[in-house]
Short mmCIF file of C-alpha atoms in Angstrom, two decimals:
data_model
loop_
_atom_site.label_atom_id
_atom_site.label_comp_id
_atom_site.label_asym_id
_atom_site.label_seq_id
_atom_site.Cartn_x
_atom_site.Cartn_y
_atom_site.Cartn_z
CA ASP U 601 0.04 -0.03 -0.05
CA ALA U 602 1.15 3.52 -0.71
CA GLU U 603 2.13 5.43 2.34
CA ILE U 604 4.04 8.43 3.86
CA THR U 605 6.79 7.77 6.32
CA GLN U 606 8.84 9.91 8.58
CA SER U 607 12.09 9.28 10.23
CA PRO U 608 13.27 9.35 13.00
CA ARG U 609 10.10 9.11 15.03
CA HIS U 610 12.00 10.69 18.12
CA LYS U 611 15.07 12.76 18.13
CA ILE U 612 17.00 14.56 20.93
CA THR U 613 19.68 17.08 19.83
CA GLU U 614 21.64 19.90 21.31
CA THR U 615 21.26 23.57 20.46
CA GLY U 616 23.38 24.70 17.44
CA ARG U 617 23.54 21.16 15.85
CA GLN U 618 22.27 20.65 12.29
CA VAL U 619 19.34 18.21 12.13
CA THR U 620 17.55 16.73 9.14
CA LEU U 621 14.12 15.02 9.40
CA ALA U 622 13.16 12.65 6.56
CA CYS U 623 9.83 12.43 4.76
CA HIS U 624 9.08 9.80 2.05
CA GLN U 625 5.86 9.12 0.24
CA THR U 626 5.08 6.56 -2.27
CA TRP U 627 1.77 7.92 -3.54
CA ASN U 628 3.61 9.81 -6.37
CA HIS U 629 1.99 13.02 -5.05
CA ASN U 630 3.16 16.36 -6.40
CA ASN U 631 2.57 18.45 -3.40
CA MET U 632 4.46 17.87 -0.05
CA PHE U 633 4.29 19.94 3.17
CA TRP U 634 5.93 20.34 6.44
CA TYR U 635 4.27 21.47 9.61
CA ARG U 636 5.06 21.95 13.24
CA GLN U 637 2.52 21.32 15.99
CA ASP U 638 2.68 23.00 19.33
CA LEU U 639 0.19 23.31 22.18
CA GLY U 640 -1.90 26.45 21.56
CA HIS U 641 -0.86 26.87 18.05
CA GLY U 642 -2.28 23.93 16.02
CA LEU U 643 -0.49 22.96 12.85
CA ARG U 644 1.66 25.62 11.40
CA LEU U 645 3.14 25.44 7.86
CA ILE U 646 6.94 25.54 7.68
CA HIS U 647 7.76 24.86 3.95
CA TYR U 648 5.99 23.19 1.04
CA SER U 649 6.74 22.02 -2.42
CA TYR U 650 4.52 21.59 -5.55
CA GLY U 651 6.98 19.37 -7.36
CA VAL U 652 10.67 18.51 -8.08
CA GLN U 653 12.98 21.49 -7.60
CA ASP U 654 10.11 23.65 -6.20
CA THR U 655 10.21 24.82 -2.64
CA ASN U 656 8.25 27.63 -0.88
CA LYS U 657 8.23 29.19 2.55
CA GLY U 658 5.36 28.81 4.94
CA GLU U 659 4.33 30.96 7.96
CA VAL U 660 7.08 29.85 10.31
CA SER U 661 9.99 29.12 7.90
CA ASP U 662 12.85 30.90 9.77
CA GLY U 663 15.68 28.45 10.78
CA TYR U 664 14.37 25.71 8.47
CA SER U 665 15.16 24.62 4.94
CA VAL U 666 13.96 21.94 2.50
CA SER U 667 15.01 20.55 -0.85
CA ARG U 668 12.99 18.51 -3.45
CA SER U 669 15.33 16.54 -5.64
CA ASN U 670 12.71 13.83 -6.47
CA THR U 671 9.07 13.22 -6.16
CA GLU U 672 9.11 10.97 -3.20
CA ASP U 673 11.22 12.95 -0.64
CA LEU U 674 11.14 16.28 1.10
CA PRO U 675 13.73 16.43 3.94
CA LEU U 676 13.44 19.10 6.49
CA THR U 677 16.72 20.55 7.87
CA LEU U 678 17.23 22.71 10.86
CA GLU U 679 20.37 24.64 10.16
CA SER U 680 21.23 25.37 13.78
CA ALA U 681 18.71 23.93 16.20
CA ALA U 682 17.27 26.08 18.87
CA SER U 683 15.23 25.28 21.98
CA SER U 684 12.22 27.01 20.33
CA GLN U 685 12.27 24.37 17.59
CA THR U 686 11.41 21.69 20.14
CA SER U 687 8.04 20.46 18.74
CA VAL U 688 6.34 17.62 16.84
CA TYR U 689 6.94 17.81 13.13
CA PHE U 690 4.52 16.34 10.53
CA CYS U 691 5.02 15.85 6.95
CA ALA U 692 1.98 15.68 4.52
CA SER U 693 1.39 15.11 0.83
CA SER U 694 -1.46 15.75 -1.55
CA GLU U 695 -2.23 14.92 -5.20
CA GLY U 696 -1.92 18.27 -6.59
CA THR U 697 -5.39 18.74 -8.00
CA ILE U 698 -7.15 21.92 -6.95
CA ALA U 699 -10.37 20.13 -6.14
CA LYS U 700 -10.70 18.27 -2.87
CA ASN U 701 -6.90 18.50 -2.20
CA ILE U 702 -6.76 16.08 0.68
CA GLN U 703 -3.57 16.11 2.58
CA TYR U 704 -2.24 12.81 4.03
CA PHE U 705 -0.10 12.95 7.10
CA GLY U 706 2.91 10.93 8.29
CA ALA U 707 3.10 9.69 11.82
CA GLY U 708 5.24 12.62 12.93
CA THR U 709 8.78 13.23 14.54
CA ARG U 710 9.01 14.35 18.02
CA LEU U 711 12.11 16.63 18.35
CA SER U 712 13.67 17.84 21.57
CA VAL U 713 16.29 20.47 21.38
CA LEU U 714 18.36 20.68 24.70
CA GLY Q 1164 -6.83 37.70 6.25
CA GLN Q 1165 -6.82 34.07 7.09
CA ASN Q 1166 -8.19 32.79 10.49
CA ILE Q 1167 -9.87 29.63 11.73
CA ASP Q 1168 -11.62 29.57 15.11
CA GLN Q 1169 -12.91 26.56 16.93
CA PRO Q 1170 -13.56 25.73 20.64
CA THR Q 1171 -10.55 24.52 22.51
CA GLU Q 1172 -12.21 21.71 24.49
CA MET Q 1173 -15.64 19.90 24.63
CA THR Q 1174 -16.92 17.09 26.78
CA ALA Q 1175 -19.87 14.79 25.82
CA THR Q 1176 -21.41 11.50 27.02
CA GLU Q 1177 -21.06 8.15 25.27
CA GLY Q 1178 -24.00 7.52 23.02
CA ALA Q 1179 -24.91 11.16 22.76
CA ILE Q 1180 -24.48 13.70 19.80
CA VAL Q 1181 -22.02 16.45 19.80
CA GLN Q 1182 -21.50 19.38 17.34
CA ILE Q 1183 -18.13 21.01 16.95
CA ASN Q 1184 -18.25 24.51 15.28
CA CYS Q 1185 -15.74 26.19 13.18
CA THR Q 1186 -15.70 29.75 11.73
CA TYR Q 1187 -13.28 30.57 9.05
CA GLN Q 1188 -11.84 33.38 6.96
CA THR Q 1189 -9.60 32.05 4.28
CA SER Q 1190 -8.16 33.75 1.12
CA GLY Q 1191 -9.19 32.02 -2.14
CA PHE Q 1192 -11.45 29.76 -0.08
CA ASN Q 1193 -11.93 26.34 -1.86
CA GLY Q 1194 -13.46 24.09 0.85
CA LEU Q 1195 -13.38 23.06 4.50
CA PHE Q 1196 -11.66 20.06 5.86
CA TRP Q 1197 -12.18 18.22 8.98
CA TYR Q 1198 -9.38 15.99 10.43
CA GLN Q 1199 -9.29 13.70 13.46
CA GLN Q 1200 -6.19 13.33 15.61
CA HIS Q 1201 -5.86 10.94 18.41
CA ALA Q 1202 -3.14 11.74 21.03
CA GLY Q 1203 0.29 10.99 19.77
CA GLU Q 1204 -0.90 10.16 16.26
CA ALA Q 1205 -1.19 11.73 12.82
CA PRO Q 1206 -4.09 13.81 11.74
CA THR Q 1207 -6.44 11.67 9.49
CA PHE Q 1208 -8.95 13.00 6.98
CA LEU Q 1209 -12.64 12.89 7.98
CA SER Q 1210 -14.51 15.11 5.66
CA TYR Q 1211 -14.51 17.86 2.95
CA ASN Q 1212 -17.20 20.38 2.07
CA VAL Q 1213 -16.89 22.83 -0.81
CA LEU Q 1214 -20.71 23.48 -1.40
CA ASP Q 1215 -23.26 24.68 1.10
CA GLY Q 1216 -25.03 21.84 3.00
CA LEU Q 1217 -24.60 18.66 4.82
CA GLU Q 1218 -22.27 15.83 3.98
CA GLU Q 1219 -23.07 12.61 5.87
CA LYS Q 1220 -20.65 9.80 6.31
CA GLY Q 1221 -21.78 7.12 8.77
CA ARG Q 1222 -21.85 8.55 12.38
CA PHE Q 1223 -20.07 11.65 11.19
CA SER Q 1224 -21.58 14.53 9.26
CA SER Q 1225 -20.12 17.84 8.22
CA PHE Q 1226 -21.96 21.14 7.35
CA LEU Q 1227 -20.88 24.23 5.53
CA SER Q 1228 -22.24 27.60 4.97
CA ARG Q 1229 -20.01 29.67 2.66
CA SER Q 1230 -22.07 32.92 3.16
CA LYS Q 1231 -21.59 32.69 6.89
CA GLY Q 1232 -18.08 31.38 6.86
CA TYR Q 1233 -19.16 28.61 9.23
CA SER Q 1234 -18.82 24.78 9.41
CA TYR Q 1235 -19.71 22.26 11.97
CA LEU Q 1236 -18.82 18.53 12.49
CA LEU Q 1237 -21.64 16.45 13.93
CA LEU Q 1238 -20.76 13.21 15.71
CA LYS Q 1239 -23.58 10.83 16.50
CA GLU Q 1240 -23.71 7.76 18.83
CA LEU Q 1241 -20.54 8.90 20.46
CA GLN Q 1242 -18.18 6.05 21.36
CA MET Q 1243 -15.21 6.27 23.76
CA LYS Q 1244 -12.82 5.98 20.78
CA ASP Q 1245 -14.11 9.23 19.47
CA SER Q 1246 -12.10 10.92 22.21
CA ALA Q 1247 -9.56 12.90 20.08
CA SER Q 1248 -8.79 16.35 18.67
CA TYR Q 1249 -10.83 17.51 15.74
CA LEU Q 1250 -9.06 19.94 13.44
CA CYS Q 1251 -10.89 22.31 11.17
CA ALA Q 1252 -8.89 23.53 8.09
CA GLY Q 1253 -9.77 25.99 5.36
CA SER Q 1254 -8.44 25.30 1.83
CA ASN Q 1255 -6.96 28.03 -0.43
CA GLY Q 1256 -7.82 27.08 -3.87
CA ASN Q 1257 -5.12 29.25 -5.32
CA THR Q 1258 -2.17 27.53 -3.51
CA GLY Q 1259 -3.51 24.19 -2.35
CA LYS Q 1260 -2.47 25.19 1.26
CA LEU Q 1261 -4.57 24.39 4.37
CA ILE Q 1262 -5.00 26.80 7.19
CA PHE Q 1263 -5.66 24.86 10.43
CA GLY Q 1264 -7.44 25.94 13.41
CA GLN Q 1265 -6.03 25.02 16.87
CA GLY Q 1266 -8.24 22.04 17.17
CA THR Q 1267 -10.98 21.01 19.51
CA THR Q 1268 -10.16 18.30 22.08
CA LEU Q 1269 -13.19 16.16 22.64
CA GLN Q 1270 -13.50 13.90 25.68
CA VAL Q 1271 -16.20 11.24 25.63
CA LYS Q 1272 -17.17 10.11 29.11
CA PRO Q 1273 -19.10 6.88 30.00
#
């Protein structure tokens, strides 16, 4: 079955370190998204991509970067991790059609920055 | 502007009916999504409304009024497993992005 997987599921790192979170989908979806979820804020969009070589900033993109070298993967990099980036990170993908553009979510990565 | 508002918490009794409201203001509005999220898990798709009216899917129904910027999710015959957060999200048809509300945490009690 097609799916979307995130790795690692849990990560502890130190401030200042570079961290990369992986996201891989096998639906052949054009659109991919990265969100963070914090208490009191709901899901907030970090970066998104509409296809290979396309990346766009979301509402909370500072300190994060993404790259899209193929359809299946959209890794999220924290250039220099900060304690404020402790959060649960979700990756999602959608088909790319405008109508009923359902996003399907990965299981999430819980990141702690100490 | 873009804004989604929904209550933070609700409590209901097993077997009862509960209605979770959502008001939205989304640029390029192209539909309203509801997701369910159990604690520690990923959000999962429940329903999508783009036209005014009620969409029924088993015990769950979702309603949309575009003129009022209002939606609700109706859960019937509540079960303990329905205890979860319910996320309302407005879709921007120009960008394909979803704008999420903070979520409503529903607790179902025996």
